[in-house]
Structure formats: C-alpha cells, structure tokens
Coordinates of C-alpha atoms and ligand atoms in Angstrom, one line a residue:
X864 CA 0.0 0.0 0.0
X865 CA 0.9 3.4 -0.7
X866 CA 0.1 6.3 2.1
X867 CA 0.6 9.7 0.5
X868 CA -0.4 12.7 2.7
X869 CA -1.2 15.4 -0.1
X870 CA -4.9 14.8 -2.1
X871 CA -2.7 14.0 -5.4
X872 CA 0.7 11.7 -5.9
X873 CA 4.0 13.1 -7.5
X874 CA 5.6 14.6 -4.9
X875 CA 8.3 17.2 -5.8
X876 CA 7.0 16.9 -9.5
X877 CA 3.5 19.2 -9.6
X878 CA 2.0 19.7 -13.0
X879 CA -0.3 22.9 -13.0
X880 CA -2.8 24.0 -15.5
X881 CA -2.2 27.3 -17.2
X882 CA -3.6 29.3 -20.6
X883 CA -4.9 26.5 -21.5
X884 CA -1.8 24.4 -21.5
X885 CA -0.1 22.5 -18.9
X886 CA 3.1 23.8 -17.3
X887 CA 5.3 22.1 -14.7
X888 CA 6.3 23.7 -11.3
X889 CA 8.4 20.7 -10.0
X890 CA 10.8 18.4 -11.8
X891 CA 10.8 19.2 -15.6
X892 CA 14.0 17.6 -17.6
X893 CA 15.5 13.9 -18.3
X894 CA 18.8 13.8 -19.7
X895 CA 21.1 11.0 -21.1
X896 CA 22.5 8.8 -18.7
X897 CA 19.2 8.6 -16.8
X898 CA 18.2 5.7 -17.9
X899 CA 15.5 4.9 -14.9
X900 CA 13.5 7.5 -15.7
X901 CA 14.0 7.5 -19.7
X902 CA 12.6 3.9 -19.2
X903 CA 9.9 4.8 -17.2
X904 CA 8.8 7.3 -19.4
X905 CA 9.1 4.7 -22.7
X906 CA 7.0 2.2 -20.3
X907 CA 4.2 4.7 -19.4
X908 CA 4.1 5.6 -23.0
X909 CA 5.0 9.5 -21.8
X910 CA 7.0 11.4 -24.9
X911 CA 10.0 13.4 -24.6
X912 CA 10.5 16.2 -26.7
X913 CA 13.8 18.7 -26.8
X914 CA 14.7 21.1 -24.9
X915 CA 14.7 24.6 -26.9
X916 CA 17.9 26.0 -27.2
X917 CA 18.6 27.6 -30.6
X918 CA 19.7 31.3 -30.5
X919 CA 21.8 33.5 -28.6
X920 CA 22.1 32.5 -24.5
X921 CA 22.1 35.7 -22.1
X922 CA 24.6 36.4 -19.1
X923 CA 23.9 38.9 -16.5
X924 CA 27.0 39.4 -14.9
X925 CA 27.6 41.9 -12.1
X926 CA 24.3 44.2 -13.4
X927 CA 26.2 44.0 -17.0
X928 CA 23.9 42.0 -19.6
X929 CA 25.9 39.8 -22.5
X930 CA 25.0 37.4 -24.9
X931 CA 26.7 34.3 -25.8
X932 CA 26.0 31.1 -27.8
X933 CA 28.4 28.3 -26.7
X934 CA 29.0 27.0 -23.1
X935 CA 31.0 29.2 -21.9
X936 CA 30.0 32.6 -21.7
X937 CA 32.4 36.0 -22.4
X938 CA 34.4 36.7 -19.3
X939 CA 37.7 38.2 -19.5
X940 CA 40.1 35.4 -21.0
X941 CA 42.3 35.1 -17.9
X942 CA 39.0 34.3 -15.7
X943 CA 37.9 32.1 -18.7
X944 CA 40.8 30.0 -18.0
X945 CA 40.3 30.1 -14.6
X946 CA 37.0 29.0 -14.8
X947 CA 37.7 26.0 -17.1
X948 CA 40.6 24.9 -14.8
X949 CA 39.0 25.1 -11.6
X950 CA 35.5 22.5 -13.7
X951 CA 38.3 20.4 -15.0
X952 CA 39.9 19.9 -11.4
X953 CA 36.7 19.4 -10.0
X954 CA 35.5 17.0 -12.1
X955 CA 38.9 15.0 -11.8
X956 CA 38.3 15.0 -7.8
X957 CA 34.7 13.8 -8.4
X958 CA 35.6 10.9 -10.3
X959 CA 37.7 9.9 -7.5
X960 CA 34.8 9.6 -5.0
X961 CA 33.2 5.6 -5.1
X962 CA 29.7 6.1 -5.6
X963 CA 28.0 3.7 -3.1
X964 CA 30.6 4.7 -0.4
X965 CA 31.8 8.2 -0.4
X966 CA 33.6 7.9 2.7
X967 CA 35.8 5.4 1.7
X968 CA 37.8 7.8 -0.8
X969 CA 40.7 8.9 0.0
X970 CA 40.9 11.8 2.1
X971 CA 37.4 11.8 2.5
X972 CA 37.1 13.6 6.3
X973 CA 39.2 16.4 4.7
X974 CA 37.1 16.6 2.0
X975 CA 34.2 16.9 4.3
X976 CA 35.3 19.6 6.7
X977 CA 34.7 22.4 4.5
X978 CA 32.6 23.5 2.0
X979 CA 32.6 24.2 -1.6
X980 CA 32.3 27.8 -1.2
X981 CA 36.0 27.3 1.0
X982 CA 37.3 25.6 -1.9
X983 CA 36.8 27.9 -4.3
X984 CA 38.0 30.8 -1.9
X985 CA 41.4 28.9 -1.6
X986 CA 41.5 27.4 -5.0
X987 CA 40.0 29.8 -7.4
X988 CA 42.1 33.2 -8.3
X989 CA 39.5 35.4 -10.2
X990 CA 36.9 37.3 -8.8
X991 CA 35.1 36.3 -12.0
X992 CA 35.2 32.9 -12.2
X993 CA 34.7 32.2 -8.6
X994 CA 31.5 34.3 -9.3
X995 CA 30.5 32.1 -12.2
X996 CA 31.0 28.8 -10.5
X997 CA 29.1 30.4 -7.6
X998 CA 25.8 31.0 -10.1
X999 CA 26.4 27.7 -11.6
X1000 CA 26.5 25.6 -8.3
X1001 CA 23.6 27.5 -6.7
X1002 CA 21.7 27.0 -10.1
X1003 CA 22.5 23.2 -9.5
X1004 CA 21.4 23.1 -5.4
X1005 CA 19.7 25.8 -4.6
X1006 CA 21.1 26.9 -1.7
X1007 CA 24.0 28.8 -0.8
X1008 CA 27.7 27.2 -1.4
X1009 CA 29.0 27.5 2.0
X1010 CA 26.0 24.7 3.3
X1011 CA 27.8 22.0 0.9
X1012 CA 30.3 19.9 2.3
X1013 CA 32.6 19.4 -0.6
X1014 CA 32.8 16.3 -0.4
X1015 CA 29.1 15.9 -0.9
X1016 CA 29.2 18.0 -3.8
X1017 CA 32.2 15.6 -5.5
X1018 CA 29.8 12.7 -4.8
X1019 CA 26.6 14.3 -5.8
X1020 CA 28.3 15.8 -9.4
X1021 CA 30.1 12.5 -10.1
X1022 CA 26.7 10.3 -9.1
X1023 CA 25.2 12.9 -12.4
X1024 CA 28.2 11.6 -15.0
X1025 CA 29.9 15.3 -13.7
X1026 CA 29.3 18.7 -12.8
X1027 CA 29.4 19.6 -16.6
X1028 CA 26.7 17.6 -17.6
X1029 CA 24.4 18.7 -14.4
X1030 CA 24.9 22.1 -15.8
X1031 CA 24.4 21.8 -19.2
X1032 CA 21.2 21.8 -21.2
X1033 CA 22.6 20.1 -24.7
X1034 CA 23.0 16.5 -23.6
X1035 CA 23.1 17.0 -20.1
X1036 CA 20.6 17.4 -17.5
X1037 CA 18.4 19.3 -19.2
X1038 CA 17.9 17.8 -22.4
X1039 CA 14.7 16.3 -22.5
X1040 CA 11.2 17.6 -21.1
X1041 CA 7.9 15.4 -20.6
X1042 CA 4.8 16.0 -23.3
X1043 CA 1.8 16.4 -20.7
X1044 CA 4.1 17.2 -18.0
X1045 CA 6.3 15.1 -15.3
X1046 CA 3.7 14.3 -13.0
X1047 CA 1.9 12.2 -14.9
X1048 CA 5.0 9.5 -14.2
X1049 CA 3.9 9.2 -10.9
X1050 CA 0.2 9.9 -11.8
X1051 CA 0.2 6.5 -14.8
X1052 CA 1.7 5.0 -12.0
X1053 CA -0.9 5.4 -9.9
X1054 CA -3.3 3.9 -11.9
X1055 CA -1.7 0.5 -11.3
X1056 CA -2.2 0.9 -7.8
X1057 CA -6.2 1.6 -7.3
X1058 CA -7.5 0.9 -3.6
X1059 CA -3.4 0.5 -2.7
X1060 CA -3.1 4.2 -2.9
X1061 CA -4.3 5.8 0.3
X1062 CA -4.2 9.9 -0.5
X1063 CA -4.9 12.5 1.9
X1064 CA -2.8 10.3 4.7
X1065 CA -0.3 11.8 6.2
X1066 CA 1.6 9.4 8.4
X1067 CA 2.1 11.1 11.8
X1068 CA 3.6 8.2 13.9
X1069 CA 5.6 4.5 13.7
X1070 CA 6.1 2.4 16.0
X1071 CA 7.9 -0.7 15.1
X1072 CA 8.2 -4.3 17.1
X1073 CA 9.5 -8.0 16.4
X1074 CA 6.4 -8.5 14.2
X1075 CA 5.8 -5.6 12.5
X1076 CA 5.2 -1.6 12.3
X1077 CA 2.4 0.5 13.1
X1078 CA 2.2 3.4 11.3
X1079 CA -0.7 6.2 12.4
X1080 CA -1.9 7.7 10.2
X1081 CA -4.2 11.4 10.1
X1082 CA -4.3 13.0 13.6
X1083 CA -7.6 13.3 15.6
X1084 CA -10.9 11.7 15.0
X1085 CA -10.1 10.7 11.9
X1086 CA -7.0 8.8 12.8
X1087 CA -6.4 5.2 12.0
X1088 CA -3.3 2.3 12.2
X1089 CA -2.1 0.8 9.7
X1090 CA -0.5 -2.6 10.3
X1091 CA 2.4 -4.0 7.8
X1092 CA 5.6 -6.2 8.2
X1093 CA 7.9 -3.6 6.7
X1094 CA 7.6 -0.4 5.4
X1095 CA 9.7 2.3 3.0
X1096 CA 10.0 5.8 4.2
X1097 CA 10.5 7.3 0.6
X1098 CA 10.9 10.6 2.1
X1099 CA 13.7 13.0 2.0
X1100 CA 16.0 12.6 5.2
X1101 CA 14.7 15.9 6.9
X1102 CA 11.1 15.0 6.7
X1103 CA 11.5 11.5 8.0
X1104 CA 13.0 13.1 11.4
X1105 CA 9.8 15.1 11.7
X1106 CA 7.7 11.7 12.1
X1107 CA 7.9 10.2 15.8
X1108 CA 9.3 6.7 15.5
X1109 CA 9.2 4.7 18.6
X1110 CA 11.6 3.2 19.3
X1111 CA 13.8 5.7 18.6
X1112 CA 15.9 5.8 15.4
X1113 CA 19.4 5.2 16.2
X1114 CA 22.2 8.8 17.0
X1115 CA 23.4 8.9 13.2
X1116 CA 19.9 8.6 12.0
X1117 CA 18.5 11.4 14.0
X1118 CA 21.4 13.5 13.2
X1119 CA 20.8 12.8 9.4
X1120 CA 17.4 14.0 9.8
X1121 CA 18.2 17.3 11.9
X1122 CA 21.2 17.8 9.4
X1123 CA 20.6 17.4 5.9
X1124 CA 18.8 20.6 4.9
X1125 CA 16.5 21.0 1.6
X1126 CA 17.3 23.5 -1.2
X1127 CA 15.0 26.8 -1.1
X1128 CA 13.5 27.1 -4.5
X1129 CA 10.9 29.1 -6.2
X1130 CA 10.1 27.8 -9.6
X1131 CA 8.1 30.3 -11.8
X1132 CA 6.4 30.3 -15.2
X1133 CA 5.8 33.2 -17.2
X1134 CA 3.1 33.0 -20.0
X1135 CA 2.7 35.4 -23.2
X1136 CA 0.7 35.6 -26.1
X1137 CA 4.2 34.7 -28.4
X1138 CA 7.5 33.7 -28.1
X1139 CA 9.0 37.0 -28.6
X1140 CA 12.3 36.1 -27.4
X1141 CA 12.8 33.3 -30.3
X1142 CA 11.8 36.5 -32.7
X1143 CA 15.0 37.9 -31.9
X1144 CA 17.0 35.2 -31.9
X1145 CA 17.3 34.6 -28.2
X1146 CA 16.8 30.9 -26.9
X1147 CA 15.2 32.4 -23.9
X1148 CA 18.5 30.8 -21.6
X1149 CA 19.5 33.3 -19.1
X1150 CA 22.0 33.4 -16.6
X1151 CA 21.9 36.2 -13.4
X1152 CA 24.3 37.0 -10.8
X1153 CA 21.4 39.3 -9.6
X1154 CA 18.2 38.5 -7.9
X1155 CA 15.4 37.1 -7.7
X1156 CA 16.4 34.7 -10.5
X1157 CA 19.5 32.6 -11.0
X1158 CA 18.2 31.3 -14.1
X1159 CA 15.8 31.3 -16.9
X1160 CA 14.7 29.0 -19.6
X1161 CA 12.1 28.7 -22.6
X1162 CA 9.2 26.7 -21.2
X1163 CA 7.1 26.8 -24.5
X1164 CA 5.0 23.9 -25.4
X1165 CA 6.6 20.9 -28.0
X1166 CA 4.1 22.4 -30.6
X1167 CA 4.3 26.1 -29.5
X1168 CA 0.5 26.3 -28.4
X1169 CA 1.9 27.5 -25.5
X1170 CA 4.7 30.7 -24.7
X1171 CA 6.3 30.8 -22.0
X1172 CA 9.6 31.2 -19.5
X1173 CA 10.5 28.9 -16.7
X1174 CA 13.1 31.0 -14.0
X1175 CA 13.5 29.7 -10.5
X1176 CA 14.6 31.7 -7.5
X1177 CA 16.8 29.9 -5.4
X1178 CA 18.8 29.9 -1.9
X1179 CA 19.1 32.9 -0.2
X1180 CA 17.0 35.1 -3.1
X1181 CA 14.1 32.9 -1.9
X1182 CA 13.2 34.9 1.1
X1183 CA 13.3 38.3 -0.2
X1184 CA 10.9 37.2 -2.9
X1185 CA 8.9 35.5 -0.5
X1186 CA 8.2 38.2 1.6
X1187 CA 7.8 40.5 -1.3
X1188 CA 3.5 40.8 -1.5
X1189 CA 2.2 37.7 -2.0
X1190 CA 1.2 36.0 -5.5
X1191 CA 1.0 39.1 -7.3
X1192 CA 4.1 40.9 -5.5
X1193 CA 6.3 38.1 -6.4
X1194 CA 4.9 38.4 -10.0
X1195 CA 5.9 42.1 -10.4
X1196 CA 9.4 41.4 -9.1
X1197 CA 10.5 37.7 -11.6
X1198 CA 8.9 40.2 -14.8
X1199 CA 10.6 43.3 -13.7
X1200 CA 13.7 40.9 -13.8
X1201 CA 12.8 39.4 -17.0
X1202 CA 12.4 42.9 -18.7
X1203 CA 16.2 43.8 -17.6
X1204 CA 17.0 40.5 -19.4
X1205 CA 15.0 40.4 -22.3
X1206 CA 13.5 43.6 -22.5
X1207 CA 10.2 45.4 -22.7
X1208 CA 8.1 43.2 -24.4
X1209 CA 8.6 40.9 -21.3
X1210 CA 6.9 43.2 -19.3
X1211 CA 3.1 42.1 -21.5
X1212 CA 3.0 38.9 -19.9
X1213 CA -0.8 37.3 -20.0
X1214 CA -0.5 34.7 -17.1
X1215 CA 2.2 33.7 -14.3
X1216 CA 2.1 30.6 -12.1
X1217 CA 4.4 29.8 -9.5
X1218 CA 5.4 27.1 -6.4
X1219 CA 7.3 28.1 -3.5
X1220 CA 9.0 24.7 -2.2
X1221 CA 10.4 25.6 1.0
X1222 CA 6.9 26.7 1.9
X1223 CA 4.9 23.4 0.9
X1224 CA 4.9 21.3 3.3
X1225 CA 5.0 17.7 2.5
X1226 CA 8.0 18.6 0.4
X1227 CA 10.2 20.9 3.1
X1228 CA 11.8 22.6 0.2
X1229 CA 13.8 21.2 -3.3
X1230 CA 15.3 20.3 -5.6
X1231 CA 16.6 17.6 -3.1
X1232 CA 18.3 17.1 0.4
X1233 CA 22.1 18.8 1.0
X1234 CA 24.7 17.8 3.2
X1235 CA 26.4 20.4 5.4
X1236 CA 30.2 20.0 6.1
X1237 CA 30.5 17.0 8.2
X1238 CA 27.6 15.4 8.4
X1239 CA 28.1 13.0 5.8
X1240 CA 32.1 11.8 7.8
X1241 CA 29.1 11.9 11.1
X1242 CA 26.1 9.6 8.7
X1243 CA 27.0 8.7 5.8
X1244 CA 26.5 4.8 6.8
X1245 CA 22.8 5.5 8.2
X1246 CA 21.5 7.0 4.9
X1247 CA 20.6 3.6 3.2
X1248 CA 20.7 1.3 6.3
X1249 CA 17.8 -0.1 7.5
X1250 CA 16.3 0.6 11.2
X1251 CA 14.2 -2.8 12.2
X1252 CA 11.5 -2.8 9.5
X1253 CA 12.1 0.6 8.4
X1254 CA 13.4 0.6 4.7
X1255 CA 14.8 4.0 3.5
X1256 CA 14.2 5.4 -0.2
X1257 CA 13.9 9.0 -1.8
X1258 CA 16.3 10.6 -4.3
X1259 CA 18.7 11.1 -1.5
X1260 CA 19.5 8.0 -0.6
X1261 CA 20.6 7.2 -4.3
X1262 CA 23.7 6.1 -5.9
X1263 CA 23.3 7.6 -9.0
X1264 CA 21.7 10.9 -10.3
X1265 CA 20.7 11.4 -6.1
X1266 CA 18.7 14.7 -6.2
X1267 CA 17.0 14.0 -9.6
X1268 CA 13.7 11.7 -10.6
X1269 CA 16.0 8.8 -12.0
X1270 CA 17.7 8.5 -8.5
X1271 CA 14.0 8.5 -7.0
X1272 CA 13.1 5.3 -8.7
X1273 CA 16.8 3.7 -8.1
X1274 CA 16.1 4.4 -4.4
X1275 CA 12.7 2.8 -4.9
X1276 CA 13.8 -0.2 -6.7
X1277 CA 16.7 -0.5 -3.8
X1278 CA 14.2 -0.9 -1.5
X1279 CA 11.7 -3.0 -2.6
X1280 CA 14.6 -5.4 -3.3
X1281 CA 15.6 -5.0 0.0
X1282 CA 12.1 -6.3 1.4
X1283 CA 11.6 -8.7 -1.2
X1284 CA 14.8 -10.2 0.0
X1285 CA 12.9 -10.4 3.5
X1286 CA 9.9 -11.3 2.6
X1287 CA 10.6 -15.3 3.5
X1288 CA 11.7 -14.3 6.7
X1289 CA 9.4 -14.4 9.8
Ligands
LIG128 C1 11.4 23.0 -8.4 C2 12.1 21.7 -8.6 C3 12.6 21.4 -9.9 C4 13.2 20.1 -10.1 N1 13.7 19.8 -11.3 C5 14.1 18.6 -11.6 C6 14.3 18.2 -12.9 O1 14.2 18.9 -13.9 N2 14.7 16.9 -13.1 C7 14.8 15.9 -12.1 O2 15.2 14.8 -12.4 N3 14.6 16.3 -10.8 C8 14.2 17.6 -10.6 N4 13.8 17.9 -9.3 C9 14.0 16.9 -8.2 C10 13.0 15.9 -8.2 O3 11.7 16.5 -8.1 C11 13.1 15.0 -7.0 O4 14.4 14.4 -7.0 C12 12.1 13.8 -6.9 O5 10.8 14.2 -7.2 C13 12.2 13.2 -5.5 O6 11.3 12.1 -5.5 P1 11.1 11.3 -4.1 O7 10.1 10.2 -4.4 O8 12.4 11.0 -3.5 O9 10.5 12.4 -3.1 P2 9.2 13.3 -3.2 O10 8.9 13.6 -4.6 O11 9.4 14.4 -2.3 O12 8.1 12.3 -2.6 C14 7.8 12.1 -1.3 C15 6.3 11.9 -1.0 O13 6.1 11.7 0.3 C16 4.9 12.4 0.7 N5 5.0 12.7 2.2 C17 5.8 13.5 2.9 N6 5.6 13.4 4.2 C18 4.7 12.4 4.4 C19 4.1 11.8 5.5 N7 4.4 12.2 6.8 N8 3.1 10.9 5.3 C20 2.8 10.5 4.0 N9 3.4 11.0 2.9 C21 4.3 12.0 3.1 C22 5.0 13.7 -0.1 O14 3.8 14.3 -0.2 C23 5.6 13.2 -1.4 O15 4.5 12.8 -2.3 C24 13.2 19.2 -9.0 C25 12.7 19.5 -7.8 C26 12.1 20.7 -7.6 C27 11.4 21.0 -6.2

C-alpha cells in the first residue's frame, strides 16, 4: 500500500494548468544517462520532446547583460581559463569519489570539513570565475555554497556523470522535457495501484516491534493504524526526522534528519501571447548573478501552443521574494527581472504561475536534500541502512543521479529489493 499525505501523488514533480496548457512547477528535464527515468517514461508511454535552445544565451554578470552562444560565456580570458581549470579539477576530484561509499575515498574527512564555497576561496584566483561557478552551483542546489560539504558536492556531481553535464542543457541534465508534464509519471503509476493508494494520509507516527510496524496515520478523530511487516520511508531525510518513531531511530539517523537541509527554491512560469524572445533570436537561456532569479529558460510547449519562461529563485533570493507581496508581489518582481533580461516586451506577460518549495509542506523545500560539512564523515553509513522494518528510499538515498527523478526510482527499486529479500523471513 501506498500512504501519501497530499490529495494527489508526484511529490516534488506538480503539474499545473495554465492558458490553457499544462506547465510544470516541479521536476521538468531527463537527460542522457538517466536511464530509470528515460525507461519509465518509454514504459508509461510519456513522450519526450527537446529542450529549446537555438539562439543567442544571455549572461547577467555583475548588473552587465551579455549574450553568448556556446558554453561558456564572455568573461575576460584570464577568468575564462580560470574557470575552465578550476570545472576540470573538479571534475577530476569527483571521479575519485566511489559512488555507493563516499567515505571510503581517500581523504574523504578532509574533503568533508569544509565547503565548496571554502574551496573555491582557496583554489580559485579570479573574482570572475569564482563568481561564475558560484551561479552555476547554486543554479544546481539551490542553496547557498558555504551549506555544501565538498565532499558531498564531488559525490553528488560524479553520481550525475559530472558537474558539466548537471549544468548543461545540450546533452546534459536538461535535455529532455515530458509532453503532458512530469507528473503524470507518478500519476500512470498510480493507476496501477487503485484501492493500494491511500491519499490524503499523512503518516504522523511508527512504531515498530519484532512483528511488525504500526504506522498512524491522520491526527484526531479521523485517525487510523495501519498494520504491515515492513515499510519504505520514501521521504527525504529531513522529513523522515519530523515523524515520531518509537523506538527511537538510532544517533546517526536522527542526526541525518536534523542535518541534511533541503534547497530553497521558487520555480516560476511566465506566460505570453508569443514567443517573442525566439523572434529575436534569443533561446530564452539566461543566466543572473542578480536576484530574484538565478536562471531562466524557454518553457514553451513541443508544438508552440503555449509561450512561456521557466526562471526559478533559489537559496538565499528565496526569502526576499517571498516576503515581497504575495502572488501578485512576487509576479511584479520575476517580470521586472525578465524585462532587464530580455527587455520590454517581457513586461506584457498574459499569465504567471508559480510554487514556493520551502513553503509546501510535505515537500520541506527542493530540488533535493544537501549535506552540510561533516555530516556526511558523522552519517554517511545511516542514509541507506535499515532501522528494524524501516526501509529508507527517496532521491537522496541514491547512488546515482541522487537529487533528480531517476535516482527516485533507483532508491525505490533498492528498497523494494531489500524487502523482497525479507519477505521469506518471519
Ligand atoms: C522546483 C524543482 C525542480 C526540479 N527539477 C528537476 C528536474 O528537472 N529533473 C529531475 O530529475 N529532478 C528535478 N527535481 C528533483 C525531483 O523532483 C526529486 O528528486 C524527486 O521528485 C524526488 O522524489 P522522491 O520520491 O524521492 O521524493 P518526493 O517527490 O518528495 O516524494 C515524497 C512523497 O512523500 C509524501 N510525504 C511527505 N511526508 C509524508 C508523511 N508524513 N506521510 C505520508 N506521505 C508523506 C510527499 O507528499 C511526497 O509525495 C526538481 C525538484 C524541484 C522542487
């Protein structure tokens, strides 16, 4: 059985309605190498289509626009070099890191006691390039650099192939986007399941003993128990510690869940009547040092029915925005933005939709769960291992692509292998 405590499944992907399309405020892209969720797609009979990209790219750079077209954008050619030497180190230390065991790398505790924003202070000589890889990392985490250990961030960029290909759009993680929108993976799913899927149950307590766990579920009146030999937490890490679990979860566990803090994103979609940005040969990809947004991307339809931008506020921008009037306050500030990027005709937009992650409850924030410096040298063990019956799952318990869809199912499918393997015991 499947005990979901929002009135709809899918999680951190969310699918909304808008101008008569569809238009998703969640998880959005595939790319190569994630063959989970490629396959899941193909399986569900849900069609990919491309990514736009074609035309010129935008940087905003210290409140200085330029325009670009290949990866890299124009930053004086000492930073330039800079930039591509500290990636290329990076990505050489990533590969070191053993996926299912990041502790056992070597050096790993040093690696761990400070953060990628330290690394780049010590490592990284222009003020340029350190800003760059700054945008870049908090486009990627969404949250701010100094709250990544470095060595989760070697194991988190090496579990996605490598930081380059989390960043990039052309055959990285962005390549492919969902006809109909990502939910409806979880929502085809779903189907399959009929009176298995309890909605509207949030589990509020577990209690576990030699024969099984309890799980209570719904507060109140309406409260019931649910009785089962094992069960999955597919949860991230900081919203399993919010559940009381008797008995107690063991130190490491607790620690995971008081330590591993979500991203803070605000994802937000921006509808007009055309796709006026094409029209001038933009490919509607921007990149901001400024805020509110870190980043913005073309969010049109597959057929063009619909026009639209995607841009997502992230980290410490989220607040500010947040606090900055409600629905229609945080509307004025993203297209005020969007007209310093792409210029007036931004301003005519005929519909904005938007999801605040940090403020949603049953999700704690997003994209996914990061690990502070040393918490992983404190827990790393306890993020897989299971308590009693308690089986954990969620993208951040994953091996490869943790933080994305594909390493949601991989946790899955670890899981229910794990109790299948059980299943003949008493
Ligand atoms: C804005 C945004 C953009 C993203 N973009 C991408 C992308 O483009 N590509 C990509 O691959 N990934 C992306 N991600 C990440 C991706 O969404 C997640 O990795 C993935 O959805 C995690 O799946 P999960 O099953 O581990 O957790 P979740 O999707 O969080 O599922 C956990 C479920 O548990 C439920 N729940 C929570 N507490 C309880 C409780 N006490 N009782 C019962 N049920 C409970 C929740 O309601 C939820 O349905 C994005 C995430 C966000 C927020």
């Amino acid at each position: 059985m499947v005990v979901e405590a929002r009135d709809r499944v899918g999680g951190r992907t969310l699918t909304a309605p808008v101008a008569g399309g569809s238009v998703d405020l969640g998880a959005q892209w595939l790319g190569p190498g994630q063959e989970r969720a490629l396959g899941l797609a193909e399986e569900l009979g849900v069609e990919l289509f491309r990514q736009h990209i074609e035309g010129r790219k935008l940087l905003e750079f210290d409140g200085e626009l330029r325009t670009y077209r290949g990866l890299l954008p124009r930053i004086p050619m000492l930073a330039l070099a800079d930039l591509g030497a500290s990636i290329q180190r990076l990505e050489r230390m990533a590969r070191k890191i053993p996926l299912q065991d990041p502790m056992s790398a070597e050096r790993a505790a040093e690696l761990d006691a400070i953060s990628i924003a330290e690394w780049i202070a010590r490592n990284v000589r222009t003020e340029a390039a350190r800003t760059m890889l700054r945008i870049a990392i908090q486009a990627i985490f969404a949250i701010e650099l100094k709250s990544i250990s470095l060595l989760f961030f070697l194991h988190y960029t090496h579990a996605g192939g490598s930081f380059t290909r989390l960043a990039e759009v052309r055959e990285g993680a962005q390549t492919f986007r969902l006809k109909g929108g990502a939910q409806q993976l979880s929502e085809r799913l779903a189907e399959r399941l009929g009176e298995e899927l309890r909605l509207r149950s949030p589990v509020v307590g577990i209690e576990q003993g030699s024969e099984g766990v309890e799980l209570r579920v719904g507060a109140g009146e309406g409260g019931e128990l649910l009785r089962c030999r094992y069960s999955i937490l597919a949860l991230a890490p900081s919203l399993v510690g919010r559940i009381p679990i008797a008995p107690a979860l063991p130190p490491e566990r607790r620690l995971l869940g008081d330590g591993m803090q979500m991203g803070s994103v605000i994802k937000s979609v921006i509808v007009y009547d055309r796709p006026f940005w094409r029209e001038q040969g933009f490919s509607g990809e921007a990149v901001s040092s400024g805020a509110p947004l870190r980043m913005v991307f073309d969010d049109c339809e597959h057929d063009a029915s619909l026009a639209a931008l995607v841009a997502f506020t992230v980290g410490e921008d989220v607040g500010p925005l947040r606090e900055g009037g409600g629905l229609a306050g945080r509307r004025a500030a993203v297209v005020e933005h969007l007209v310093q990027l792409f210029g007036p005709e931004a301003g005519e937009p005929v519909d904005y939709v938007d999801h605040d992650w940090s403020d949603d409850v049953w999700s704690g924030g997003g994209y996914a769960g990061v690990m502070p410096p040393r918490l992983l040298s404190q827990v790393g063990d306890a993020l897989r291992a299971p308590v009693g019956r308690l089986h954990f799952a969620g993208t951040e318990t994953a091996t490869r692509w943790c933080g994305y869809l594909d390493g949601a199912i991989e946790a899955g499918e670890r899981a229910a292998a794990e109790i299948i393997a059980r299943l003949g015991e008493a």
